[in-house]
CSV table of C-alpha atoms in Angstrom, one decimal:
chain,number,residue,atom,x,y,z
A,1,UNK,CA,85.0,74.3,68.6
A,2,UNK,CA,82.0,73.2,66.5
A,3,UNK,CA,78.6,74.6,65.4
A,4,UNK,CA,76.8,73.3,68.5
A,5,UNK,CA,77.4,73.7,72.3
A,6,UNK,CA,79.8,71.6,73.9
A,7,UNK,CA,79.5,72.8,77.7
A,8,UNK,CA,77.9,70.1,79.8
A,9,UNK,CA,75.0,72.2,81.1
A,10,UNK,CA,74.0,73.7,77.9
A,11,UNK,CA,74.3,70.4,76.2
A,12,UNK,CA,71.8,69.0,78.8
A,13,UNK,CA,69.4,72.0,78.1
A,14,UNK,CA,69.5,71.7,74.3
A,15,UNK,CA,72.4,69.9,72.5
A,16,UNK,CA,71.4,71.7,69.2
A,17,UNK,CA,71.6,75.3,70.3
A,18,UNK,CA,74.6,77.2,68.5
A,19,UNK,CA,78.1,77.1,70.1
A,20,UNK,CA,78.5,80.9,71.0
A,21,UNK,CA,81.4,79.9,73.4
A,22,UNK,CA,84.3,78.9,71.2
A,23,UNK,CA,87.0,81.5,72.4
A,24,UNK,CA,87.1,83.0,75.7
A,25,UNK,CA,88.9,86.3,76.2
A,26,UNK,CA,89.7,87.9,79.6
A,27,UNK,CA,91.3,91.4,80.0
A,28,UNK,CA,94.4,91.3,81.9
A,29,UNK,CA,93.2,94.2,84.1
A,30,UNK,CA,90.7,91.8,85.8
A,31,UNK,CA,93.8,89.7,86.7
A,32,UNK,CA,95.4,92.6,88.1
A,33,UNK,CA,92.2,93.5,89.9
A,34,UNK,CA,92.0,90.0,91.4
A,35,UNK,CA,95.6,89.9,92.5
A,36,UNK,CA,95.1,93.3,94.3
A,37,UNK,CA,92.5,91.8,96.4
A,38,UNK,CA,94.5,88.6,97.4
A,39,UNK,CA,93.8,86.1,94.6
A,40,UNK,CA,96.8,84.2,93.2
A,41,UNK,CA,95.5,84.3,89.5
A,42,UNK,CA,97.8,84.0,86.4
A,43,UNK,CA,97.1,84.2,82.7
A,44,UNK,CA,95.4,81.1,81.4
A,45,UNK,CA,94.1,79.9,84.8
A,46,UNK,CA,90.5,81.0,84.7
A,47,UNK,CA,90.1,79.1,81.3
A,48,UNK,CA,90.6,81.9,78.9
A,49,UNK,CA,92.2,81.2,75.6
A,50,UNK,CA,93.3,84.8,75.0
A,51,UNK,CA,94.3,87.6,77.5
A,52,UNK,CA,94.2,91.3,76.3
A,53,UNK,CA,95.5,94.5,77.7
A,54,UNK,CA,94.1,98.0,76.9
A,55,UNK,CA,90.8,96.7,75.2
A,56,UNK,CA,87.6,97.3,77.2
A,57,UNK,CA,86.2,93.9,76.5
A,58,UNK,CA,83.1,94.1,78.6
A,59,UNK,CA,82.3,97.3,76.9
A,60,UNK,CA,82.2,96.1,73.4
A,61,UNK,CA,79.0,95.4,71.6
A,62,UNK,CA,77.7,92.1,70.5
A,63,UNK,CA,79.0,91.3,67.0
A,64,UNK,CA,82.2,93.1,67.4
A,65,UNK,CA,84.9,91.5,65.2
A,66,UNK,CA,88.5,91.1,66.7
A,67,UNK,CA,91.3,90.7,64.1
A,68,UNK,CA,94.1,88.8,65.8
A,69,UNK,CA,97.6,88.5,64.3
A,70,UNK,CA,97.8,88.0,60.5
A,71,UNK,CA,94.7,85.9,59.8
A,72,UNK,CA,92.4,85.2,62.7
A,73,UNK,CA,89.1,86.7,63.0
A,74,UNK,CA,86.6,86.1,65.9
A,75,UNK,CA,83.2,87.8,66.8
A,76,UNK,CA,82.3,88.6,70.1
A,77,UNK,CA,78.9,86.7,71.1
A,78,UNK,CA,78.4,87.8,74.8
A,79,UNK,CA,79.7,87.7,78.4
A,80,UNK,CA,81.2,84.8,80.0
A,81,UNK,CA,78.9,83.5,82.8
A,82,UNK,CA,81.2,82.1,85.3
A,83,UNK,CA,79.7,79.1,87.4
A,84,UNK,CA,80.4,77.9,90.8
A,85,UNK,CA,83.1,75.6,89.7
A,86,UNK,CA,85.5,78.6,89.6
A,87,UNK,CA,85.5,78.5,93.4
A,88,UNK,CA,87.2,75.0,93.2
A,89,UNK,CA,90.1,76.9,91.7
A,90,UNK,CA,90.2,79.6,94.5
A,91,UNK,CA,87.6,79.9,97.2
A,92,UNK,CA,85.7,83.2,96.7
A,93,UNK,CA,86.8,83.7,93.2
A,94,UNK,CA,83.2,83.5,91.8
A,95,UNK,CA,82.0,86.6,93.9
A,96,UNK,CA,85.0,88.5,93.0
A,97,UNK,CA,84.3,88.1,89.2
A,98,UNK,CA,80.7,89.3,89.7
A,99,UNK,CA,79.6,92.6,90.9
A,100,UNK,CA,76.4,94.8,90.9
A,101,UNK,CA,75.7,98.3,89.6
A,102,UNK,CA,74.2,101.1,91.4
A,103,UNK,CA,70.6,99.6,90.5
A,104,UNK,CA,71.4,96.2,91.6
A,105,UNK,CA,72.0,94.7,88.2
A,106,UNK,CA,74.5,91.9,87.9
A,107,UNK,CA,77.8,92.7,86.3
A,108,UNK,CA,79.7,89.7,84.9
A,109,UNK,CA,83.5,90.6,84.8
A,110,UNK,CA,84.9,87.2,83.7
A,111,UNK,CA,85.4,88.1,80.1
A,112,UNK,CA,83.7,87.7,76.8
A,113,UNK,CA,83.0,84.7,74.5
A,114,UNK,CA,83.4,84.6,70.8
A,115,UNK,CA,83.1,82.5,67.8
A,116,UNK,CA,85.9,81.9,65.0
A,117,UNK,CA,85.0,83.4,61.8
A,118,UNK,CA,88.7,82.8,60.3
A,119,UNK,CA,91.2,80.6,61.9
A,120,UNK,CA,94.9,81.5,62.1
A,121,UNK,CA,97.9,81.2,64.3
A,122,UNK,CA,97.7,83.5,67.4
A,123,UNK,CA,100.8,84.3,69.2
A,124,UNK,CA,101.8,86.2,72.3
A,125,UNK,CA,102.2,89.7,71.6
A,126,UNK,CA,100.0,89.6,68.4
A,127,UNK,CA,98.1,92.9,67.7
A,128,UNK,CA,94.4,92.9,68.1
A,129,UNK,CA,92.2,95.3,65.9
A,130,UNK,CA,88.7,96.0,67.1
A,131,UNK,CA,86.0,96.4,64.4
A,132,UNK,CA,82.6,97.5,65.9
A,133,UNK,CA,79.4,96.2,64.2
A,134,UNK,CA,77.0,98.8,62.6
A,135,UNK,CA,74.8,100.8,65.0
A,136,UNK,CA,72.7,100.4,66.9
A,137,UNK,CA,74.9,98.4,69.1
A,138,UNK,CA,73.5,95.5,71.0
A,139,UNK,CA,74.9,95.3,74.4
A,140,UNK,CA,76.6,92.1,75.6
A,141,UNK,CA,74.5,89.6,77.4
A,142,UNK,CA,75.5,86.3,79.0
A,143,UNK,CA,76.1,83.4,76.7
């Protein structure tokens, strides 16, 4: 919540930077993947506010708007950058939500972050409509 950062490490760097991490989304397909390799992870346990299914969150461009339920609108700001604290929840989880592509580039799989444009009640089962920004698309970067 709020216009400026709240995350401890980011406040220490610069307390006046914009808060691009208001809402955390995780795709339930990641939770399925983690369970398949032996982690005991349920919805909400990795700090996400909203869990989706069937939306390629990691493939969305920066600035994508998600319309949730009747009124809520959020804008995707970037990739969640998980920190080592995630291993306090389950050992090895940090490594499991990070990967590398064929060129050795880091792939962050722990969901996306968004800012709230319009508040509204969000309920389990609410539809989520994806509205892409105008091209050219900007790929997601860590926030």
